[in-house]
Amino acid sequence: MPEEVISIRNLHTHFRTEDGVVKSVRGVDLDIGRGEVVGLVGESGSGKSVTAHSVMRLIPPSGRIVEGQILFEGADLAQASVRQMQKVRGDRIAMIFQEPMTSLNPVLRVGEQVADVLRLHRGLSKREALDEARDLLGRVGIPDPQARLASFPHELSGGQRQRVMIATALACRPQLIIADEPTTALDVTIQAQILDLLRDLKRDFGCSVLLITHDLGVISETADRVAVMYAGQIVEVAEVAALFDEPMHPYTIGLMRSVPRLDGDLPEDRLLPVIGGVVPNLAELPAGCAFQTRCPHVHERCRSQEPLLHAVHSGHQVRCWLHDA
Amino acid sequence: MMLEHTASIDGTMPEQMAPRDEAPLLQLVDVRKYFPGRKLFFKTGLTAVKAVDGVSLSVRRGETLGLVGESGCGKSTLGRCILHLDPPTTGQVLFEGRDLATLSPEEMRGRRRDMQIVFQDPYSALNPRKTVGSILTEAYRIHGLLTPAQRVERVCELLDMVGLRAEHIHRYPHEFSGGQRQRICIARAIALDPKLVIADEAVSALDVSVQAQVLNLMVALQKRLGLTYVFISHDLRVVRHISDRVGVMYLGRLVELSDTASLYRRPLHPYAEALLSAVPRLGPRKDGTRIVLKGDIPSAMNAPSGCAFHPRCPHRRERCAVDVPELREHAPGRFAACHYPLLDQPAPQEHNRVQSIGASA
């Protein structure tokens, strides 16, 4: 693997709620190499977004990083001060959210919004910043960027707004871009455009991307490596081809099977293979493996001992007793 | 059990599953829905938004018709027109041969028992202040069916049918997960033994594993109750899985209507082709290069001339900007609204594609 840009070590993020302490992230270890796109995939409540928000230190006040390190450019972001984080956010690590309409300021022209980042972090003059903003808008495929500088967000389509968000993220040539469901709110033909753009940018700018999504297809077409999350833990990590060729964790296998196929024969009875049961309550997790209540291969050991993430092949790690060496 | 109970509701036995050749359950004849445009300062002209612009199709008893398309293509508006929740501006909706527009309010209320809808967001579709029991008995109260004791019995039966437990009857919607809430919405939709259920993005808000469970439930209920589905979704995977036939919509029009297998094997309309190609694959692509359309979907207020897809179409020719193509049958059971349908072209693997095609907006 190439040199690491960021190393997340044993990250634990908990939330205080009326129902007790919810352990949203329970010991996540993840490295992202230079120029690498790592996909973080999981269903609602799996902890994928909380992991990303922990890296940016954007978790709400009820939440706290209780343990672990986030090593980035020689500093531990888990311990960084507010002032240090302000320097990192938007400059060294940028974030792209799902809904560009809510992350763009509706009363500011898009040119100003992109330029603001450049003025704040790079100290450019207003004129220089606007020129650079125009180039960035052009780079992310917005037609007639000079005219668009004066547009308000509501005058742009959803796809164009997401391009503006990407331009803003790229403004300071960050080391790492965290993209949290960047195409989930977009139509499928527009999603294809944005995924293409992300791939081009990774190639041209050499930045690393942490791509968070619930969509296995988006991961398959965009990521180099994938981490699958379930109940606050990474249950499987592999190169993207290896994961789709040979998924190992029963949850990964179940998840892939429950996605309807675009080709091949349909099942005679029109029924999809499902993962039975529901996601466990993160405030009252059972002893042992978190997936035990839904796993078709559950056995005695799963109920008492928690499996650890360990390498089965080089680069392919699984958290499951079935693959215990 | 279920069928006996149904019989007791209206005193008749449920109908047999109809043979395929019988008259369609639902027929749409040139349905149009125009919404008046906004009046802008200093501008007097009103531009109508042509949300649905001349859709004709029929749905057979017991089949599932999928309707796919991207935002703003009119698929949800069409669903609402079918139920006359938003009556169409012009055109007819024939349910069992009768035009819904000609029914008296009294007759229409009776008809509503036969036509139900399940929405995307089960959080906003259920009244948070009512128990599940109250939500599910409401339909019987409105239609004056069954005694209170029978209603409770029937609700327990419904809960069982959708995979919930009888004790859930006293709980409130917030006590359930998204998937369970959608099961409650489905239970409500089937409470009066409808003939037609419109599912408008019914599984789109659910996680993949929950989505599979709810899809399986819908398939099982269709088999058990002989339901006819109109399944509206932007998700081409889900639509393929559940539909017998699929209609593809673009800017208020049906651009292709085919049996599911043929459509997904070889679409006739260039938009259908691009749409299918844009769906991310799981694992490596087997079918050649992905087609990436340039530009955005035009506004329904200001649709392009001729074929509405022509500015983005990789195969467009001069005629496309001028003549509006009609939906025509190009092969048995396969309809497309295109002057140059993709009929006699080589399969995608051999076809030499350009990766990024079409005009930018």
XYZ file of C-alpha atoms in Angstrom:
686
model
C 0.000 0.000 0.000
C 1.214 3.529 -0.692
C 2.291 5.797 2.137
C -0.567 6.578 4.505
C -2.228 9.953 4.486
C -4.350 9.233 7.503
C -4.365 6.449 10.085
C -7.391 5.891 12.257
C -6.429 3.747 15.255
C -8.923 2.040 17.548
C -11.479 4.842 17.264
C -14.395 4.737 19.700
C -17.153 7.357 19.497
C -20.046 7.218 21.951
C -23.267 9.198 22.265
C -25.197 9.886 25.440
C -28.930 9.387 24.832
C -32.071 8.818 26.898
C -31.644 5.092 26.320
C -28.122 5.055 27.670
C -24.742 5.242 25.998
C -24.915 4.387 22.303
C -21.591 3.022 21.089
C -21.759 4.208 17.492
C -18.131 3.525 16.611
C -16.467 0.640 18.416
C -12.804 0.351 17.593
C -12.330 1.346 13.965
C -8.873 0.931 12.430
C -8.453 2.333 8.950
C -5.549 3.626 6.872
C -5.913 5.602 3.689
C -2.946 5.752 1.339
C -1.865 8.656 -0.829
C -4.100 8.930 -3.898
C -6.247 6.068 -2.687
C -10.064 5.982 -2.719
C -11.320 4.007 0.257
C -15.006 3.180 0.379
C -16.765 2.866 3.710
C -20.004 0.985 3.187
C -22.763 0.057 5.601
C -26.425 0.523 6.392
C -28.054 3.187 8.564
C -26.624 3.153 12.054
C -23.523 1.182 11.080
C -21.317 4.059 12.212
C -19.866 4.998 8.818
C -20.914 8.642 8.991
C -19.980 8.970 12.665
C -16.512 7.678 11.762
C -16.171 10.375 9.105
C -17.545 13.080 11.343
C -15.141 12.010 14.099
C -12.217 12.546 11.714
C -13.504 16.055 11.004
C -14.372 16.504 14.694
C -17.882 17.425 13.635
C -19.825 15.169 15.985
C -22.688 16.834 17.888
C -22.182 17.764 21.579
C -23.899 14.596 22.858
C -21.151 12.559 21.207
C -17.530 12.139 22.208
C -14.439 10.390 20.945
C -13.722 8.277 24.023
C -10.694 6.397 22.746
C -8.335 6.122 19.835
C -6.153 8.190 17.556
C -6.623 9.889 14.201
C -3.124 10.429 12.896
C -2.889 13.009 10.125
C 0.157 15.013 9.044
C 1.982 14.301 12.272
C -0.855 15.300 14.591
C -3.557 13.358 16.410
C -6.845 14.927 15.332
C -8.674 13.173 18.166
C -6.741 15.428 20.562
C -6.474 18.544 18.394
C -7.690 21.906 19.679
C -10.559 23.791 18.080
C -8.063 26.205 16.545
C -5.970 23.401 15.078
C -9.073 21.768 13.637
C -10.117 25.005 11.952
C -6.814 24.958 10.090
C -7.301 21.350 9.044
C -10.939 21.540 7.966
C -11.464 22.803 4.449
C -7.736 23.161 3.957
C -6.035 19.817 4.563
C -9.203 17.716 4.778
C -12.327 18.754 2.895
C -15.775 17.290 3.104
C -18.555 16.829 0.560
C -22.021 16.155 1.925
C -25.047 14.375 0.535
C -27.313 17.371 0.087
C -25.493 20.230 -1.633
C -28.489 22.529 -1.194
C -28.115 22.504 2.577
C -24.332 22.841 2.594
C -24.248 25.848 0.273
C -25.295 29.234 1.579
C -28.524 30.104 -0.283
C -27.997 33.887 -0.169
C -24.395 33.950 -1.386
C -23.346 33.705 -5.020
C -21.492 30.472 -5.706
C -18.389 32.355 -6.841
C -18.090 34.041 -3.447
C -18.537 30.754 -1.632
C -15.703 29.078 -3.499
C -13.581 32.229 -3.281
C -14.138 32.543 0.486
C -12.310 29.281 1.079
C -9.368 30.499 -0.975
C -9.224 33.844 0.810
C -9.479 32.279 4.239
C -6.995 29.445 3.843
C -4.680 30.723 1.113
C -4.838 34.451 1.787
C -5.667 35.402 -1.814
C -7.125 38.780 -2.671
C -10.768 38.921 -3.699
C -9.863 39.302 -7.371
C -7.342 36.421 -7.324
C -9.751 34.230 -5.413
C -12.564 34.813 -7.927
C -10.251 34.036 -10.845
C -9.163 30.840 -9.176
C -12.797 29.993 -8.317
C -13.701 30.351 -11.999
C -10.913 27.960 -12.979
C -12.055 25.480 -10.354
C -15.677 25.617 -11.534
C -14.472 24.998 -15.041
C -12.315 22.115 -13.840
C -15.285 20.347 -12.238
C -17.261 20.569 -15.467
C -19.564 23.524 -14.908
C -20.378 25.056 -18.291
C -19.669 28.799 -18.663
C -17.926 29.174 -15.287
C -17.465 32.947 -15.597
C -21.238 33.451 -15.728
C -21.887 30.851 -13.018
C -19.740 32.758 -10.505
C -22.670 35.157 -10.167
C -25.347 32.434 -9.793
C -27.090 31.599 -6.563
C -27.281 27.948 -5.496
C -31.021 27.676 -6.247
C -30.347 28.585 -9.866
C -28.263 25.446 -10.329
C -29.418 21.845 -10.710
C -28.611 19.246 -8.050
C -25.724 17.876 -10.099
C -24.274 21.347 -10.685
C -24.554 22.185 -6.986
C -22.640 19.040 -6.139
C -19.974 20.132 -8.645
C -19.733 23.458 -6.818
C -19.271 21.559 -3.531
C -16.499 19.536 -5.129
C -14.862 22.715 -6.444
C -14.989 24.169 -2.917
C -13.482 20.999 -1.525
C -10.658 21.102 -4.064
C -9.929 24.790 -3.550
C -7.039 24.269 -1.153
C -5.687 21.068 -2.715
C -6.500 19.025 0.377
C -4.685 15.801 1.204
C -7.955 14.050 1.895
C -11.541 14.514 0.730
C -14.281 12.918 2.770
C -17.342 12.387 0.581
C -20.399 11.426 2.624
C -23.026 9.911 0.296
C -22.052 12.413 -2.417
C -24.371 10.993 -5.071
C -27.248 9.622 -3.005
C -29.505 12.610 -3.663
C -28.739 12.636 -7.390
C -30.397 10.920 -10.315
C -28.593 7.952 -11.751
C -27.397 9.632 -14.974
C -26.120 12.586 -12.934
C -24.556 10.225 -10.401
C -22.567 8.675 -13.236
C -21.213 12.132 -14.143
C -20.195 12.926 -10.561
C -18.510 9.552 -10.015
C -16.532 10.080 -13.223
C -15.520 13.501 -11.970
C -14.339 12.135 -8.604
C -12.218 9.559 -10.399
C -10.656 12.174 -12.694
C -9.876 14.456 -9.772
C -8.210 11.714 -7.832
C -6.013 11.080 -10.860
C -5.247 14.756 -11.598
C -4.940 16.144 -8.082
C -3.603 13.033 -6.392
C -5.756 13.544 -3.336
C -7.065 10.653 -1.252
C -10.791 10.085 -0.872
C -12.812 8.498 1.896
C -16.091 7.655 0.173
C -18.994 6.910 2.480
C -22.023 5.274 0.932
C -24.717 2.680 1.442
C -24.557 1.799 -2.258
C -22.351 -1.178 -3.096
C -22.521 -0.232 -6.772
C -21.036 3.205 -6.151
C -18.231 1.567 -4.169
C -17.589 -0.992 -6.857
C -17.229 1.648 -9.566
C -15.214 4.185 -7.617
C -13.183 2.784 -4.727
C -9.777 1.087 -4.673
C -10.356 -0.513 -1.287
C -13.518 -1.112 0.720
C -14.289 -1.361 4.407
C -17.677 -2.823 5.335
C -19.133 -1.570 8.611
C -21.705 -3.229 10.828
C -22.833 -2.083 14.274
C -19.938 0.317 14.754
C -17.153 -1.991 13.637
C -15.361 -2.760 10.416
C -16.246 -6.373 9.661
C -14.336 -6.734 6.393
C -11.667 -4.819 4.463
C -10.385 -5.721 1.013
C -9.353 -4.443 -2.388
C -12.530 -3.710 -4.293
C -12.123 -6.560 -6.794
C -11.360 -9.068 -4.026
C -14.382 -8.022 -2.015
C -16.795 -8.498 -4.911
C -15.085 -11.693 -6.112
C -14.820 -13.324 -2.766
C -16.750 -11.673 0.051
C -15.996 -13.474 3.311
C -17.994 -12.022 6.164
C -21.548 -13.435 6.346
C -22.875 -9.882 6.571
C -21.049 -8.775 3.394
C -22.284 -11.886 1.593
C -25.851 -11.318 2.773
C -25.742 -7.666 1.790
C -24.530 -8.426 -1.725
C -27.138 -11.108 -2.243
C -29.976 -8.872 -1.136
C -29.251 -6.308 -3.867
C -31.481 -7.082 -6.879
C -29.444 -7.901 -9.974
C -29.389 -6.016 -13.253
C -28.587 -9.069 -15.357
C -28.868 -12.815 -15.239
C -31.934 -14.881 -14.389
C -34.460 -13.732 -11.876
C -35.329 -16.168 -9.111
C -38.373 -18.217 -10.127
C -40.382 -17.151 -7.088
C -39.260 -13.503 -7.317
C -37.927 -13.692 -3.764
C -34.612 -12.133 -2.775
C -32.277 -13.795 -0.302
C -32.519 -11.687 2.842
C -30.556 -11.159 6.011
C -33.105 -12.063 8.676
C -33.693 -10.041 11.816
C -32.772 -6.453 12.574
C -29.700 -4.414 13.471
C -28.896 -4.789 17.196
C -29.457 -1.923 19.596
C -26.107 -0.179 19.984
C -26.909 0.660 23.599
C -27.359 -3.012 24.546
C -25.045 -5.110 22.441
C -24.837 -8.833 23.103
C -21.587 -10.442 24.223
C -19.560 -11.906 21.375
C -20.110 -11.061 17.717
C -22.512 -8.199 16.959
C -23.872 -10.056 13.917
C -24.672 -13.276 15.824
C -28.455 -12.739 15.944
C -28.705 -12.489 12.148
C -25.910 -14.801 11.057
C -26.771 -18.055 9.281
C -23.487 -19.607 10.476
C -23.679 -18.653 14.139
C -22.069 -21.109 16.550
C -21.125 -21.325 20.221
C -17.978 -19.258 20.063
C -19.792 -16.308 18.375
C -22.052 -15.930 21.406
C -19.266 -15.610 23.937
C -16.137 -14.277 22.261
C -15.899 -11.205 20.119
C -14.021 -11.921 16.861
C -11.135 -9.650 15.899
C -10.384 -8.195 12.491
C -7.593 -10.334 11.094
C -5.969 -10.875 7.706
C -7.037 -13.935 5.754
C -5.018 -13.040 2.655
C -2.737 -10.101 2.238
C -4.928 -7.021 2.256
C -8.132 -8.929 2.980
C -9.226 -8.758 6.612
C -12.347 -10.238 8.169
C -13.913 -10.063 11.610
C -15.433 -13.542 11.823
C -14.698 -16.813 13.633
C -15.440 -18.766 10.422
C -12.217 -17.431 8.965
C -10.126 -17.851 12.070
C -6.698 -19.135 11.146
C -58.218 -17.724 6.472
C -57.682 -14.444 4.740
C -59.952 -15.218 1.826
C -62.841 -16.292 4.033
C -62.553 -13.063 5.866
C -62.534 -11.060 2.673
C -65.724 -12.743 1.632
C -67.391 -11.656 4.826
C -66.475 -8.033 4.240
C -68.552 -7.508 1.160
C -70.531 -10.704 1.121
C -69.038 -11.964 -2.119
C -66.266 -14.335 -2.896
C -63.105 -12.736 -4.222
C -62.702 -12.858 -7.938
C -60.689 -15.515 -9.613
C -57.369 -14.527 -11.061
C -58.342 -13.370 -14.497
C -56.896 -14.966 -17.611
C -54.391 -12.846 -19.468
C -56.589 -11.904 -22.440
C -59.299 -10.383 -20.331
C -59.973 -6.660 -20.381
C -57.243 -4.745 -18.563
C -57.797 -3.703 -14.973
C -56.503 -0.239 -15.659
C -56.286 1.739 -18.857
C -54.808 5.180 -19.356
C -55.807 7.028 -22.507
C -53.660 10.029 -23.406
C -53.413 11.186 -19.782
C -52.009 14.691 -19.380
C -51.406 16.650 -16.222
C -50.423 20.289 -16.585
C -49.740 22.489 -13.599
C -50.038 26.236 -14.118
C -46.611 27.865 -14.087
C -45.564 30.609 -11.714
C -46.463 34.125 -12.563
C -43.209 36.055 -12.541
C -42.813 39.753 -11.909
C -43.556 41.779 -15.035
C -44.247 38.631 -16.992
C -47.832 37.937 -17.814
C -47.566 34.710 -19.744
C -48.176 31.511 -17.809
C -46.063 28.556 -18.812
C -47.626 25.292 -17.850
C -45.464 22.586 -16.344
C -46.301 19.544 -18.415
C -45.736 16.996 -15.669
C -47.442 14.211 -17.577
C -47.757 14.798 -21.292
C -49.866 12.185 -23.015
C -49.392 8.768 -21.467
C -51.415 5.801 -22.714
C -50.971 2.326 -21.344
C -52.901 -0.531 -19.859
C -52.254 -2.732 -16.861
C -53.403 -6.338 -16.781
C -54.943 -7.953 -13.768
C -52.334 -9.547 -11.515
C -49.299 -8.069 -13.234
C -46.712 -5.642 -11.938
C -46.036 -2.674 -14.149
C -42.847 -0.818 -13.251
C -42.528 2.879 -13.996
C -38.981 4.218 -13.970
C -37.387 7.545 -14.674
C -35.424 10.300 -13.013
C -36.711 13.172 -10.902
C -39.248 15.284 -12.685
C -40.110 12.684 -15.313
C -43.714 12.609 -14.103
C -43.846 9.073 -12.731
C -45.230 10.061 -9.325
C -47.677 12.549 -10.838
C -48.887 9.778 -13.117
C -49.425 7.561 -10.069
C -51.506 10.253 -8.427
C -53.492 10.757 -11.651
C -54.328 7.050 -11.760
C -55.910 7.309 -8.312
C -57.489 10.653 -9.130
C -55.711 12.100 -6.108
C -54.778 14.696 -8.715
C -57.299 14.261 -11.519
C -55.645 14.488 -14.950
C -56.016 17.718 -16.909
C -57.144 15.773 -19.973
C -57.312 12.109 -20.892
C -59.040 9.177 -19.294
C -58.264 6.759 -16.506
C -60.388 3.660 -16.982
C -60.579 1.298 -14.026
C -62.334 -1.948 -14.937
C -63.565 -0.183 -18.040
C -65.132 2.814 -16.312
C -63.774 6.330 -16.609
C -63.065 7.530 -13.074
C -63.901 11.110 -14.070
C -67.510 10.119 -14.749
C -68.119 8.585 -11.317
C -70.208 10.394 -8.714
C -68.388 11.209 -5.450
C -70.350 8.359 -3.853
C -69.250 5.872 -6.514
C -65.698 7.176 -6.350
C -65.544 6.512 -2.628
C -66.565 2.926 -3.262
C -63.921 2.663 -5.968
C -61.200 3.902 -3.607
C -61.476 0.580 -1.801
C -60.101 -1.062 -4.918
C -57.175 1.305 -5.414
C -54.570 1.992 -2.768
C -51.179 3.653 -2.602
C -48.017 3.131 -0.555
C -45.705 6.127 -0.335
C -41.950 6.434 -0.036
C -41.659 7.857 3.429
C -43.334 5.729 6.080
C -42.410 8.347 8.694
C -44.721 10.998 7.276
C -47.385 8.588 6.004
C -48.476 7.469 9.495
C -50.182 9.711 12.035
C -47.774 9.828 14.998
C -50.630 10.309 17.491
C -52.528 7.177 16.550
C -51.839 3.615 17.508
C -51.272 1.018 14.838
C -54.676 -0.443 15.709
C -56.386 2.870 15.171
C -54.513 3.496 11.913
C -55.447 0.117 10.537
C -59.123 0.107 11.603
C -59.700 3.550 10.148
C -60.559 2.255 6.689
C -63.254 -0.053 8.116
C -64.707 2.790 10.159
C -64.837 5.094 7.147
C -66.481 2.507 4.963
C -68.706 1.216 7.777
C -67.440 -2.323 7.503
C -67.299 -5.014 10.203
C -68.171 -4.758 13.902
C -65.559 -3.302 16.273
C -64.647 -6.783 17.502
C -64.266 -8.066 13.950
C -62.099 -5.069 13.105
C -59.616 -5.928 15.844
C -59.543 -9.530 14.724
C -58.984 -8.435 11.157
C -56.172 -6.038 12.143
C -54.369 -8.839 13.955
C -54.684 -10.875 10.803
C -53.274 -7.997 8.728
C -50.346 -7.557 11.104
C -49.582 -11.233 10.772
C -49.745 -11.004 6.976
C -47.148 -8.230 6.878
C -44.833 -9.936 9.349
C -45.678 -7.970 12.497
C -47.109 -9.319 15.737
C -50.612 -8.906 17.197
C -49.241 -7.126 20.273
C -47.995 -4.314 18.030
C -51.604 -3.157 17.744
C -51.308 -0.846 20.756
C -48.015 0.752 19.760
C -47.375 4.086 18.093
C -45.500 4.594 14.802
C -42.379 6.004 16.499
C -41.833 2.690 18.237
C -41.103 1.004 14.932
C -38.131 0.972 12.564
C -38.437 2.307 9.022
C -38.962 -1.160 7.582
C -41.645 -2.001 10.141
C -43.421 1.282 9.447
C -43.480 0.487 5.765
C -45.042 -2.867 6.679
C -47.749 -0.957 8.555
C -48.347 1.214 5.487
C -48.639 -1.925 3.378
C -51.067 -3.450 5.883
C -53.189 -0.326 5.633
C -53.079 -0.469 1.846
C -54.339 -4.054 1.739
C -56.881 -3.659 4.568
C -59.835 -3.315 2.201
C -58.684 -5.972 -0.239
C -57.846 -3.638 -3.088
C -57.382 -4.781 -6.660
C -54.688 -2.248 -7.489
C -51.838 -1.021 -5.313
C -49.636 1.830 -6.465
C -46.236 1.698 -4.801
C -44.578 5.089 -5.158
C -40.897 4.610 -4.269
C -42.166 2.270 -1.563
C -38.781 0.730 -0.791
C -36.497 3.614 -1.774
C -35.958 4.997 1.720
C -35.045 1.612 3.200
C -31.649 0.064 3.774
C -30.661 -2.672 1.349
C -31.286 -5.572 3.734
C -34.646 -4.161 4.841
C -35.559 -3.321 1.267
C -35.140 -6.965 0.311
C -37.459 -8.026 3.153
C -40.176 -5.543 2.135
C -39.879 -6.500 -1.554
C -40.325 -10.137 -0.638
C -43.387 -9.210 1.401
C -44.880 -7.365 -1.556
C -44.266 -10.329 -3.850
C -45.822 -12.729 -1.345
C -48.902 -10.541 -0.841
C -49.377 -10.168 -4.569
C -49.427 -13.931 -4.941
C -51.715 -14.441 -1.977
C -54.229 -11.685 -2.732
C -54.023 -11.508 -6.525
C -52.933 -7.867 -6.386
C -52.007 -5.744 -9.357
C -49.087 -3.398 -8.772
C -47.986 -0.214 -10.425
C -44.473 0.033 -9.042
C -42.986 3.506 -9.368
C -39.276 3.797 -8.652
C -36.065 5.414 -9.729
C -34.206 2.216 -8.813
C -33.701 0.135 -11.931
C -32.513 -2.895 -9.969
C -35.614 -3.067 -7.825
C -37.903 -2.477 -10.805
C -36.317 -5.297 -12.761
C -36.732 -7.616 -9.832
C -40.418 -7.010 -9.236
C -41.922 -6.003 -12.596
C -43.427 -8.038 -15.427
C -43.382 -5.030 -17.732
C -41.600 -1.711 -17.400
C -42.390 1.756 -18.695
C -39.529 4.266 -18.922
C -40.521 7.912 -18.587
C -38.674 11.064 -19.607
C -40.079 14.581 -19.225
C -43.689 13.523 -18.829
C -43.751 10.986 -21.626
C -43.441 7.266 -21.882
C -40.359 6.705 -24.050
C -40.314 2.930 -23.815
C -42.662 0.193 -22.660
C -41.478 -3.394 -22.818
C -41.512 -6.676 -21.017
C -38.849 -6.558 -18.332
C -36.501 -9.165 -19.759
C -36.305 -7.577 -23.230
C -35.920 -4.069 -21.900
C -32.981 -4.948 -19.689
C -31.392 -7.172 -22.320
C -31.609 -4.668 -25.152
C -33.410 -1.364 -24.632
C -34.894 0.266 -27.748
C -34.812 3.874 -26.668
C -31.429 5.622 -26.331
C -32.525 7.144 -23.024
C -33.444 3.740 -21.608
C -30.061 2.499 -22.792
C -28.185 5.340 -21.089
C -30.218 5.013 -17.917
C -29.453 1.303 -17.631
C -25.833 1.890 -18.446
C -25.524 4.507 -15.687
C -26.549 2.117 -12.901
C -23.397 1.236 -10.973
C -22.505 -2.433 -11.360
C -21.500 -4.723 -8.520
C -18.094 -6.000 -9.551
C -16.510 -5.463 -12.959
C -18.669 -4.373 -15.891
C -19.387 -7.103 -18.396
C -21.203 -5.012 -20.953
C -18.591 -2.617 -22.235
C -18.169 1.047 -21.602
C -20.560 3.036 -19.540
C -22.523 5.682 -21.416
C -22.308 8.981 -19.588
C -24.902 11.454 -20.796
C -23.844 15.060 -20.736
C -26.004 17.838 -19.425
C -28.940 17.930 -17.081
C -32.522 16.887 -17.479
C -34.368 19.842 -19.036
C -37.200 21.512 -17.151
C -40.714 20.247 -17.794
C -41.721 23.895 -18.109
C -39.545 24.354 -21.135
C -39.128 20.999 -22.820
C -36.942 20.827 -25.942
C -38.619 20.737 -29.343
C -39.217 17.483 -31.172
C -38.045 14.529 -29.129
C -37.484 15.889 -25.622
C -34.383 13.724 -25.261
C -32.659 14.916 -28.440
C -30.233 17.437 -26.839
C -28.686 14.633 -24.764
C -29.136 11.802 -27.247
C -25.987 10.195 -28.650
C -27.892 8.904 -31.697
C -29.829 12.025 -32.642
C -30.323 13.131 -36.237
C -31.886 16.225 -37.768
C -35.436 14.990 -37.616
C -35.298 14.512 -33.832
C -35.227 18.236 -33.137
C -38.376 18.766 -35.195
C -40.797 15.824 -35.002
C -42.163 14.481 -31.751
C -41.847 10.685 -31.931
C -44.960 8.679 -31.075
C -44.888 5.568 -28.931
C -45.006 2.750 -31.516
C -44.702 -1.007 -31.360
C -41.347 -1.946 -32.883
C -41.349 -5.609 -31.900
C -44.101 -7.722 -30.335
C -44.934 -6.179 -26.968
C -42.117 -3.647 -27.275
C -42.997 0.016 -27.622
C -40.657 2.966 -27.999
C -41.091 6.636 -28.769
C -38.049 7.105 -30.974
C -37.463 7.833 -34.656
C -34.378 5.647 -34.670
C -34.884 2.891 -32.097
C -31.894 0.681 -31.306
C -33.269 -2.256 -33.271
C -30.706 -3.708 -35.595
C -27.556 -2.674 -33.895
C -24.878 -5.025 -32.725
C -24.888 -5.982 -29.057
C -23.130 -3.546 -26.711
C -19.915 -5.563 -26.439
C -19.049 -5.215 -30.117
C -20.514 -1.804 -30.557
C -17.813 0.808 -30.640
C -18.952 3.403 -28.156
C -17.750 6.846 -27.413
C -17.537 7.296 -23.708
C -18.925 10.770 -23.301
C -21.526 11.711 -25.795
C -24.321 14.155 -26.227
C -24.442 17.888 -26.146
C -23.735 19.820 -23.037
C -26.679 21.764 -21.696
